[in-house]
Amino acid sequence: MKFEDLLLEIGGFGRFQILILFVLCLARINLPMHFLLHSFLAATPSHHCAIPHQEAFVNLTMEEILLISIPREPDGTFRSCEMFSQPQFHLLLNSSLQPENDSIIQNCQHGWVYDHSQFTSTISTQSLISPFQTLLPDQVSIPFGRKSMLMLSLVFSVIFGMLSAASVSYSMLAITRTLTGMALSGLSLIVLPLGMEWVDIEHRTFSGVLTSIFWSIGNMLLALTAYLVREWHWLLVAVTGPCLLSIIYLWWVPESARWLIANGKVKQAHKHLLRCARMNGMKDFALSPEALRTITTDKKPGESYSYISLFRTPVLRKISLCSGAVWFGVAFSYYGMSMKLTGFGLNMYLSQFVFGIIEIPAKVIVYVLVNRIGRRQSQAWSLILTGLSFTSLRSVVAITGKGLSEAAFTTVFLYTSELYPTVLRQNGMGYTSFVARLGGALAPLVFLLDEVWRSLPEVTYCGVAVCCGSVAFLLPETLNVRLPEVSSILCQEETRDLRSVMDPGRVSV
C-alpha cells in the first residue's frame, strides 16, 4: 500500500487536513513580519546636522537658522550630512546665492536632528543600524521530526525577538536579530512540508499556494503594524508577540505521519492516523501498527541522512544542483525587482500594503497554471519572464514583473517539496533556501554596477533570471505524482532517467 492510498482511506482531504493547514498558515504570517521588518526598523527619516546654539541666533526662526547653517541641494532641500563651518548670514538677504567655496562646508560636527513626524525612533536615529539578517543558515529537522523543530524554532524566535527589542547597543541588536532570523528559518522551511505531507495528491497544490498567500497577508499586516507602532522597540515586541500565540495553537498540530513511518515510528503514526480518521468521519477505518510497516520505506534502522546525501547519486545530484540554481535565480530576481520598484510615489506604509495585495492575484494565477501546465513549465517561464521584465522601464511592466517574481517564489517552494524523498525533504529545503539567501544577499550589490554601465544592473538581473529559469526545464515534472520515497532515488545509483524516478507507480512515502 502507498501512503497516498492510506490518506484516501482516512478521508483524503477532510476537516483534519483543513484545520492543520489553517493553523500552519496562521503561523506563516509571522515570517514576513520579521523578514521584511528591516524596511521600517532601519528606516532613515529626513535629517540635518545638529546646530549648536549661538547668541546671534536669538532673534532668528528655526528656518532662518537652517538657512545660514546648512547648505542646500540643487532641488532646494537641506543637505543631510553637511553644514557650514561658520554661519552664512548673507543668505538671509538672498537665499539663492549658495556659496560655491566648498572649503567652508564640513561634515556634521555635533550629530543630527531627525524628523519625528513619521517615526518616533528607528535604529538609524539611535545609531544602531547594521547589515544584519541578510544571510542566515538554515535548520534541519531530520533527527527530531517536523513538529519538534517547528516548536523549537518558535520558542527561540520569541526569546531572541524580545531580547532584540531590549537591545541597548549595536552588537546586542545585531546578534539577537541574527539569531531571531535563524530561528524563524526553521519555521519557514517546516510549515510547507508538514502541511503537504498530510494532504493527498489532488490538494497538494492548494496546500502550497494557500500557505504562500498567508505570507502576503503577513506582508500587509506588517504595514498596518508598523503604521500603528512608530517606536522601534515596541515594533519588535508587536511582531514577536504573535510567535508566542503560535506556540499555543500549534501544540495541537500532529507530527507528520509520513515522516514517522519513514523513520520506523509506526506506533506514533498509527495514533495520529486514527485521530485523523475520526475527525474526518471515517469511523470504520481500522489498520494495525503492524500493517503500517508494509508501507515503510527501506530505510535501515538507525541510518541518518545529511546534506551530503543530497549529492550521493547521479539523480539526486542533478536535482540538487538544478534546484539550487533555480532558487538562486528566484531570490536574486525577487529582491532585485522589489528594490527596483520605488513605491508608486506612495508613503512606505501604503507601498508595503500595495506590494502585499499585488502578490495575491499572482498566487491565484499560480494555482491555476501549476495544475494546468505543470510545475516545471510554470517555474521556468515565471522566472524567465521575470528576467525579461527588467529590460523595461515602464511601471506597468515592472509591477507585472513583481507579480511574476512572486509567482516564481510560490512555485519553487511547492516544486522543491515534491522533488525530494521524505527523509531528505527537510535537508533539501534547507540547502536550497541557503542558496536562495546567497542570491538575496548579492541582489542589492548589483545596483553598484551602474557605475560601470548604466544598464548593467538590469542586464545582470535579466541574464541570471533567464539562465536559472532555463535550468528548471532539466528538472522532472511532479504534477499528480506521488511524493518520492528513499528507495526510488537513493538505491538507483545507475539510474539517470529522472522520469523513471518520478514514475507514479514506483514512488510513495
Coordinates of C-alpha atoms in Angstrom, one line a residue:
M1 CA 0.0 0.0 0.0
K2 CA 1.2 3.5 -0.8
F3 CA 0.9 6.3 1.7
E4 CA -1.4 8.3 -0.7
D5 CA -3.8 5.3 -0.7
L6 CA -3.8 5.3 3.1
L7 CA -4.7 9.0 3.1
L8 CA -7.7 8.3 0.9
E9 CA -8.9 5.7 3.4
I10 CA -8.8 8.2 6.3
G11 CA -10.8 10.8 4.4
G12 CA -8.3 12.2 1.9
F13 CA -8.8 16.0 2.4
G14 CA -11.2 16.4 5.3
R15 CA -11.7 18.5 8.4
F16 CA -8.4 17.3 9.9
Q17 CA -6.4 18.4 7.0
I18 CA -8.2 21.7 6.6
L19 CA -7.6 22.5 10.3
I20 CA -3.9 21.6 10.1
L21 CA -3.5 23.8 7.0
F22 CA -5.3 26.8 8.7
V23 CA -3.2 26.6 11.8
L24 CA 0.1 26.3 9.8
C25 CA -0.9 29.2 7.6
L26 CA -1.5 31.4 10.7
A27 CA 2.0 30.6 11.9
R28 CA 3.4 31.6 8.5
I29 CA 2.1 35.1 8.9
N30 CA 5.0 35.6 11.4
L31 CA 7.6 35.3 8.7
P32 CA 7.2 38.4 6.6
M33 CA 6.5 40.5 9.8
H34 CA 10.1 39.7 10.7
F35 CA 11.9 39.1 7.4
L36 CA 10.6 42.4 5.9
L37 CA 10.7 44.4 9.1
H38 CA 14.1 45.9 8.3
S39 CA 12.4 48.5 5.9
F40 CA 10.7 50.1 9.0
L41 CA 13.1 49.1 11.7
A42 CA 16.1 50.7 10.0
A43 CA 14.3 53.5 8.1
T44 CA 16.2 56.7 8.0
P45 CA 13.9 59.8 8.4
S46 CA 14.8 63.1 6.9
H47 CA 17.5 64.8 9.0
H48 CA 20.1 67.5 9.1
C49 CA 23.2 68.4 11.1
A50 CA 22.6 69.5 14.7
I51 CA 23.3 73.2 15.1
P52 CA 24.8 74.4 18.4
H53 CA 23.1 77.4 19.9
Q54 CA 24.7 80.8 19.4
E55 CA 23.9 84.3 20.8
A56 CA 23.5 85.5 17.2
F57 CA 20.6 83.1 16.7
V58 CA 18.4 84.6 19.4
N59 CA 16.1 86.6 17.1
L60 CA 16.1 84.1 14.2
T61 CA 13.5 81.5 13.4
M62 CA 14.4 77.8 13.0
E63 CA 14.0 78.1 9.2
E64 CA 16.4 81.0 9.2
I65 CA 18.9 79.2 11.4
L66 CA 18.9 76.3 9.0
L67 CA 19.3 78.6 6.0
I68 CA 22.5 80.1 7.3
S69 CA 23.9 76.9 8.8
I70 CA 23.1 74.1 6.3
P71 CA 24.0 74.1 2.6
R72 CA 21.2 73.2 0.1
E73 CA 20.9 70.6 -2.6
P74 CA 20.1 71.7 -6.2
D75 CA 16.4 70.9 -5.5
G76 CA 16.4 73.3 -2.6
T77 CA 16.3 70.7 0.3
F78 CA 18.8 70.9 3.1
R79 CA 21.8 68.5 3.0
S80 CA 21.6 65.7 5.4
C81 CA 25.2 65.3 6.5
E82 CA 27.0 68.6 5.8
M83 CA 27.0 72.1 7.4
F84 CA 28.7 75.4 7.1
S85 CA 31.8 75.8 9.2
Q86 CA 30.6 79.4 10.0
P87 CA 27.0 80.8 9.8
Q88 CA 26.4 82.4 6.4
F89 CA 24.4 85.5 7.4
H90 CA 24.3 86.9 3.9
L91 CA 21.9 84.2 2.9
L92 CA 19.2 85.9 4.9
L93 CA 19.2 88.6 2.3
N94 CA 19.3 86.3 -0.8
S95 CA 19.0 82.6 -0.1
S96 CA 19.6 81.7 -3.8
L97 CA 23.2 82.7 -3.5
Q98 CA 24.5 79.4 -2.3
P99 CA 28.3 79.6 -1.6
E100 CA 30.5 78.0 -4.3
N101 CA 33.5 77.6 -2.0
D102 CA 33.5 74.1 -0.7
S103 CA 36.1 74.9 1.9
I104 CA 33.5 76.4 4.2
I105 CA 31.5 73.2 4.1
Q106 CA 32.2 70.4 6.6
N107 CA 30.6 67.2 7.8
C108 CA 28.3 67.2 10.8
Q109 CA 30.2 68.1 14.0
H110 CA 27.5 67.7 16.6
G111 CA 25.3 64.8 15.5
W112 CA 22.0 65.0 13.7
V113 CA 18.4 66.2 14.2
Y114 CA 15.8 63.8 12.8
D115 CA 12.2 64.4 11.6
H116 CA 10.0 62.5 14.0
S117 CA 6.7 63.1 12.2
Q118 CA 6.8 59.6 10.6
F119 CA 8.9 57.6 13.1
T120 CA 9.2 58.2 16.9
S121 CA 12.5 56.3 16.7
T122 CA 14.3 53.8 14.5
I123 CA 17.6 52.0 14.9
S124 CA 19.0 54.6 12.4
T125 CA 18.1 57.5 14.6
Q126 CA 19.8 55.8 17.6
S127 CA 22.9 54.8 15.6
L128 CA 22.2 51.1 15.8
I129 CA 21.8 50.4 12.1
S130 CA 23.7 47.4 10.7
P131 CA 23.5 45.0 7.7
F132 CA 22.2 42.1 9.8
Q133 CA 19.8 39.4 8.8
T134 CA 21.0 39.3 5.2
L135 CA 22.4 35.8 5.1
L136 CA 21.3 33.2 7.6
P137 CA 22.0 29.5 7.9
D138 CA 19.0 27.1 7.8
Q139 CA 18.0 24.4 10.1
V140 CA 17.2 20.7 9.6
S141 CA 14.6 18.6 11.3
I142 CA 15.5 15.2 10.2
P143 CA 16.6 13.7 13.6
F144 CA 13.8 15.3 15.6
G145 CA 10.8 15.5 13.3
R146 CA 8.9 18.3 11.8
K147 CA 6.8 19.4 14.8
S148 CA 9.6 19.3 17.3
M149 CA 11.8 21.6 15.3
L150 CA 8.8 23.8 14.5
M151 CA 8.0 24.4 18.2
L152 CA 11.7 24.9 19.0
S153 CA 12.0 27.5 16.2
L154 CA 9.1 29.4 17.6
V155 CA 10.4 29.3 21.2
F156 CA 13.8 30.7 20.2
S157 CA 12.1 33.3 17.9
V158 CA 10.2 34.6 21.0
I159 CA 13.3 34.6 23.2
F160 CA 15.6 36.3 20.7
G161 CA 12.9 38.6 19.4
M162 CA 12.2 40.0 22.8
L163 CA 15.9 40.3 23.6
S164 CA 16.3 42.3 20.3
A165 CA 13.5 44.7 21.5
A166 CA 15.5 45.3 24.7
S167 CA 18.8 45.9 22.8
V168 CA 20.9 48.7 24.2
S169 CA 23.8 48.5 21.7
Y170 CA 24.7 47.8 18.1
S171 CA 26.3 44.5 19.0
M172 CA 23.4 43.2 21.0
L173 CA 20.9 44.1 18.3
A174 CA 22.9 42.6 15.5
I175 CA 23.4 39.3 17.4
T176 CA 19.8 38.9 18.6
R177 CA 18.3 39.8 15.3
T178 CA 20.5 37.4 13.5
L179 CA 19.6 34.6 16.0
T180 CA 15.9 35.5 15.5
G181 CA 16.3 35.1 11.8
M182 CA 18.0 31.8 12.2
A183 CA 15.1 30.6 14.4
L184 CA 12.5 31.8 12.0
S185 CA 14.2 30.0 9.1
G186 CA 13.2 26.7 10.8
L187 CA 9.5 27.9 10.7
S188 CA 9.9 28.9 7.1
L189 CA 11.2 25.5 6.0
I190 CA 9.0 23.3 8.0
V191 CA 5.5 24.7 7.6
L192 CA 5.0 23.8 3.9
P193 CA 6.4 20.2 4.0
L194 CA 4.5 19.5 7.2
G195 CA 1.2 20.6 5.7
M196 CA 1.9 18.9 2.4
E197 CA 2.7 15.5 3.9
W198 CA -0.8 15.4 5.4
V199 CA -2.7 16.1 2.2
D200 CA -3.5 13.9 -0.8
I201 CA -2.1 14.4 -4.3
E202 CA -5.1 16.3 -5.5
H203 CA -4.8 19.0 -2.8
R204 CA -1.0 19.4 -2.7
T205 CA -1.1 22.4 -5.0
F206 CA -3.9 24.0 -2.9
S207 CA -1.8 23.4 0.2
G208 CA 1.3 25.1 -1.2
V209 CA -0.4 28.1 -2.7
L210 CA -2.6 28.7 0.4
T211 CA 0.4 28.7 2.6
S212 CA 2.1 31.2 0.3
I213 CA -1.0 33.5 0.3
F214 CA -0.7 33.9 4.0
W215 CA 2.8 35.3 3.5
S216 CA 1.2 38.1 1.5
I217 CA -1.4 38.6 4.3
G218 CA 1.5 38.9 6.8
N219 CA 3.1 41.4 4.4
M220 CA 0.0 43.6 4.6
L221 CA -0.3 43.2 8.4
L222 CA 3.3 44.3 8.8
A223 CA 2.4 47.6 7.0
L224 CA -0.5 48.1 9.4
T225 CA 1.5 47.2 12.5
A226 CA 4.4 49.5 11.5
Y227 CA 1.9 52.3 10.8
L228 CA 0.4 52.0 14.3
V229 CA 3.6 51.4 16.2
R230 CA 6.3 54.0 15.3
E231 CA 8.8 53.3 18.1
W232 CA 11.3 50.5 17.1
H233 CA 11.5 48.8 20.5
W234 CA 7.7 48.4 20.7
L235 CA 7.5 47.5 17.0
L236 CA 9.8 44.5 17.7
V237 CA 7.6 43.5 20.6
A238 CA 4.5 43.8 18.4
V239 CA 5.8 41.5 15.6
T240 CA 7.3 39.0 18.1
G241 CA 4.1 38.6 20.2
P242 CA 2.2 36.5 17.5
C243 CA 5.1 33.9 17.7
L244 CA 4.0 33.3 21.3
L245 CA 0.4 32.7 20.2
S246 CA 1.6 30.4 17.5
I247 CA 3.3 28.2 20.1
I248 CA 0.0 27.7 21.9
Y249 CA -2.2 26.8 18.9
L250 CA 0.5 24.8 17.0
W251 CA 0.6 22.4 20.0
W252 CA -2.4 20.7 18.5
V253 CA -0.8 20.0 15.2
P254 CA 0.4 16.4 15.0
E255 CA 3.8 15.2 13.7
S256 CA 3.9 14.1 10.1
A257 CA 2.7 10.5 9.9
R258 CA 4.6 10.2 6.6
W259 CA 7.8 11.2 8.4
L260 CA 7.1 8.9 11.4
I261 CA 6.6 5.9 9.1
A262 CA 9.7 6.7 7.1
N263 CA 11.7 6.7 10.4
G264 CA 10.1 3.5 11.7
K265 CA 7.9 5.1 14.4
V266 CA 4.8 3.3 13.3
K267 CA 3.0 3.4 16.7
Q268 CA 3.0 7.2 16.8
A269 CA 2.0 7.3 13.2
H270 CA -0.9 4.9 13.9
K271 CA -2.2 7.1 16.7
H272 CA -2.2 10.2 14.5
L273 CA -3.8 8.4 11.6
L274 CA -6.6 7.1 13.8
R275 CA -7.2 10.7 15.1
C276 CA -7.3 11.9 11.5
A277 CA -9.8 9.2 10.5
R278 CA -12.1 10.0 13.5
M279 CA -12.1 13.8 12.8
N280 CA -12.8 13.1 9.1
G281 CA -15.8 10.9 9.9
M282 CA -14.1 7.6 8.8
K283 CA -15.1 5.6 11.9
D284 CA -14.8 2.3 10.1
F285 CA -11.1 2.8 9.5
A286 CA -9.1 0.0 11.1
L287 CA -5.4 -0.6 10.5
S288 CA -2.9 -2.1 12.9
P289 CA 0.6 -0.7 13.5
E290 CA 2.0 -3.9 12.0
A291 CA 0.1 -3.2 8.8
L292 CA 1.7 0.2 8.6
R293 CA 5.1 -1.5 8.3
T294 CA 4.2 -2.6 4.8
I295 CA 4.3 1.0 3.6
T296 CA 7.5 1.8 5.5
T297 CA 10.4 2.7 3.3
D298 CA 13.5 0.6 3.1
K299 CA 15.5 3.0 5.3
K300 CA 17.8 1.0 7.5
P301 CA 17.2 1.3 11.3
G302 CA 19.5 4.0 12.8
E303 CA 20.5 5.3 9.4
S304 CA 20.7 9.1 9.1
Y305 CA 20.8 11.4 6.2
S306 CA 22.7 14.6 5.9
Y307 CA 23.4 17.3 3.3
I308 CA 26.0 15.0 1.7
S309 CA 23.1 12.6 0.9
L310 CA 21.7 15.3 -1.4
F311 CA 24.6 14.6 -3.8
R312 CA 25.1 10.9 -3.2
T313 CA 23.6 9.6 -6.5
P314 CA 23.5 11.0 -10.1
V315 CA 19.8 11.5 -9.8
L316 CA 20.0 13.4 -6.5
R317 CA 23.0 15.4 -7.7
K318 CA 21.1 16.6 -10.8
I319 CA 18.0 17.5 -8.7
S320 CA 20.1 19.3 -6.1
L321 CA 22.3 21.3 -8.5
C322 CA 19.4 22.3 -10.7
S323 CA 17.0 23.2 -7.9
G324 CA 19.8 25.2 -6.2
A325 CA 20.3 27.2 -9.4
V326 CA 16.6 27.9 -9.6
W327 CA 16.3 29.0 -6.0
F328 CA 19.3 31.4 -6.5
G329 CA 17.7 32.9 -9.6
V330 CA 14.3 33.2 -7.9
A331 CA 15.6 35.0 -4.8
F332 CA 18.1 37.1 -6.8
S333 CA 15.4 38.4 -9.2
Y334 CA 12.7 38.8 -6.4
Y335 CA 14.8 41.1 -4.3
G336 CA 16.2 42.9 -7.3
M337 CA 12.6 43.5 -8.5
S338 CA 11.5 44.6 -5.1
M339 CA 14.3 47.2 -4.9
K340 CA 13.7 48.4 -8.4
L341 CA 10.1 49.4 -7.7
T342 CA 10.0 52.8 -6.0
G343 CA 6.6 52.5 -4.4
F344 CA 4.5 54.4 -7.0
G345 CA 5.0 57.7 -5.1
L346 CA 3.1 56.4 -2.1
N347 CA 4.4 56.5 1.5
M348 CA 6.3 53.5 2.7
Y349 CA 3.4 52.0 4.7
L350 CA 0.9 52.2 1.8
S351 CA 3.6 50.9 -0.6
Q352 CA 4.2 47.8 1.6
F353 CA 0.5 47.2 1.8
V354 CA 0.1 47.5 -2.0
F355 CA 3.0 45.1 -2.6
G356 CA 1.2 42.5 -0.5
I357 CA -2.0 43.0 -2.5
I358 CA -0.2 42.6 -5.8
E359 CA 1.2 39.2 -4.7
I360 CA -2.2 37.6 -4.1
P361 CA -3.5 37.7 -7.7
A362 CA -0.2 36.3 -8.8
K363 CA -0.5 33.4 -6.5
V364 CA -4.1 32.7 -7.6
I365 CA -2.8 32.5 -11.2
V366 CA 0.0 30.2 -10.0
Y367 CA -2.6 27.8 -8.6
V368 CA -4.3 27.6 -12.0
L369 CA -1.1 27.3 -14.0
V370 CA 0.7 24.6 -11.9
N371 CA -2.4 22.4 -12.2
R372 CA -2.8 23.0 -16.0
I373 CA 0.7 23.1 -17.4
G374 CA 2.7 21.6 -14.5
R375 CA 5.3 22.7 -12.0
R376 CA 8.3 22.6 -14.4
Q377 CA 6.8 24.9 -17.1
S378 CA 5.3 27.2 -14.5
Q379 CA 8.6 27.5 -12.7
A380 CA 10.7 28.0 -15.8
W381 CA 8.5 30.6 -17.5
S382 CA 7.6 32.6 -14.5
L383 CA 11.4 33.1 -13.8
I384 CA 12.3 33.8 -17.4
L385 CA 9.5 36.4 -17.8
T386 CA 10.6 38.0 -14.5
G387 CA 14.0 38.4 -16.0
L388 CA 12.7 39.9 -19.2
S389 CA 10.6 42.4 -17.3
F390 CA 13.9 44.0 -16.1
T391 CA 14.5 45.3 -19.6
S392 CA 11.6 47.7 -19.5
L393 CA 11.4 51.0 -17.5
R394 CA 7.6 51.1 -17.8
S395 CA 5.8 51.0 -14.4
V396 CA 3.2 48.5 -15.6
V397 CA 5.8 46.1 -16.8
A398 CA 7.8 46.5 -13.6
I399 CA 4.7 45.8 -11.5
T400 CA 3.9 42.8 -13.7
G401 CA 7.5 41.6 -13.1
K402 CA 6.9 41.9 -9.3
G403 CA 3.9 39.6 -9.6
L404 CA 5.9 37.2 -11.8
S405 CA 8.8 37.1 -9.3
E406 CA 6.3 36.3 -6.5
A407 CA 4.8 33.6 -8.7
A408 CA 8.2 32.1 -9.2
F409 CA 8.8 32.1 -5.4
T410 CA 5.5 30.4 -4.7
T411 CA 6.1 27.7 -7.3
V412 CA 9.7 26.9 -6.1
F413 CA 8.5 26.2 -2.6
L414 CA 5.9 23.8 -3.8
Y415 CA 8.1 22.2 -6.5
T416 CA 11.1 21.6 -4.3
S417 CA 9.0 20.0 -1.6
E418 CA 7.8 17.4 -4.2
L419 CA 11.2 16.6 -5.6
Y420 CA 12.9 15.2 -2.5
P421 CA 12.0 12.0 -0.7
T422 CA 10.6 12.3 2.9
V423 CA 13.8 11.5 4.7
L424 CA 15.7 14.2 2.7
R425 CA 12.9 16.7 2.1
Q426 CA 13.9 19.0 5.0
N427 CA 17.6 18.8 4.1
G428 CA 16.7 19.6 0.5
M429 CA 14.6 22.6 1.6
G430 CA 17.4 23.8 3.9
Y431 CA 20.1 23.6 1.2
T432 CA 18.0 25.3 -1.5
S433 CA 16.9 28.0 1.0
F434 CA 20.5 28.7 1.9
V435 CA 21.4 29.1 -1.8
A436 CA 18.4 31.5 -2.1
R437 CA 19.8 33.6 0.7
L438 CA 23.0 33.9 -1.2
G439 CA 21.0 35.3 -4.1
G440 CA 19.2 37.6 -1.8
A441 CA 22.4 38.9 -0.3
L442 CA 24.0 39.6 -3.7
A443 CA 20.9 41.2 -5.2
P444 CA 21.5 44.7 -3.6
L445 CA 25.1 44.8 -4.7
V446 CA 24.2 44.6 -8.4
F447 CA 22.9 48.1 -8.3
L448 CA 26.5 49.3 -7.8
L449 CA 27.3 48.1 -11.3
D450 CA 25.6 51.2 -12.8
E451 CA 28.9 53.0 -12.2
V452 CA 30.4 50.7 -14.9
W453 CA 27.4 50.9 -17.3
R454 CA 24.0 52.4 -16.5
S455 CA 22.1 49.4 -17.8
L456 CA 24.4 46.7 -16.4
P457 CA 22.3 46.0 -13.3
E458 CA 19.2 45.3 -15.4
V459 CA 21.2 43.2 -17.8
T460 CA 22.6 41.2 -14.9
Y461 CA 19.2 40.6 -13.3
C462 CA 17.8 39.7 -16.6
G463 CA 20.6 37.3 -17.6
V464 CA 20.6 35.5 -14.2
A465 CA 16.8 35.1 -14.1
V466 CA 16.6 33.8 -17.7
C467 CA 19.6 31.3 -17.2
C468 CA 18.3 30.0 -13.9
G469 CA 14.8 29.7 -15.3
S470 CA 16.1 27.7 -18.2
V471 CA 17.7 25.3 -15.7
A472 CA 14.2 24.4 -14.4
F473 CA 13.5 22.6 -17.7
L474 CA 16.0 20.0 -16.6
L475 CA 14.0 19.0 -13.5
P476 CA 11.3 16.3 -13.5
E477 CA 7.6 17.1 -13.6
T478 CA 5.8 16.4 -10.3
L479 CA 2.2 17.2 -11.2
N480 CA -0.2 14.5 -9.9
V481 CA 2.8 12.3 -8.9
R482 CA 3.2 10.6 -5.5
L483 CA 5.9 12.1 -3.3
P484 CA 9.1 10.1 -3.8
E485 CA 10.5 7.5 -1.3
V486 CA 14.1 6.9 -0.4
S487 CA 14.3 3.6 -2.4
S488 CA 13.3 5.3 -5.6
I489 CA 16.2 7.6 -5.5
L490 CA 19.0 6.6 -3.1
C491 CA 19.0 3.0 -4.3
Q492 CA 19.2 3.7 -8.0
E493 CA 22.9 4.5 -8.4
E494 CA 22.9 3.8 -12.0
T495 CA 19.6 5.5 -12.9
R496 CA 20.0 8.6 -14.9
D497 CA 16.5 9.0 -16.3
L498 CA 14.6 11.4 -13.9
R499 CA 11.2 10.4 -15.3
S500 CA 11.7 6.8 -14.2
V501 CA 12.4 8.0 -10.7
M502 CA 9.2 10.1 -10.5
D503 CA 7.0 7.4 -12.1
P504 CA 3.7 7.3 -10.2
G505 CA 3.8 3.5 -9.9
R506 CA 7.2 3.4 -8.3
V507 CA 7.1 6.0 -5.5
S508 CA 5.2 6.5 -2.3
V509 CA 6.3 7.8 1.0

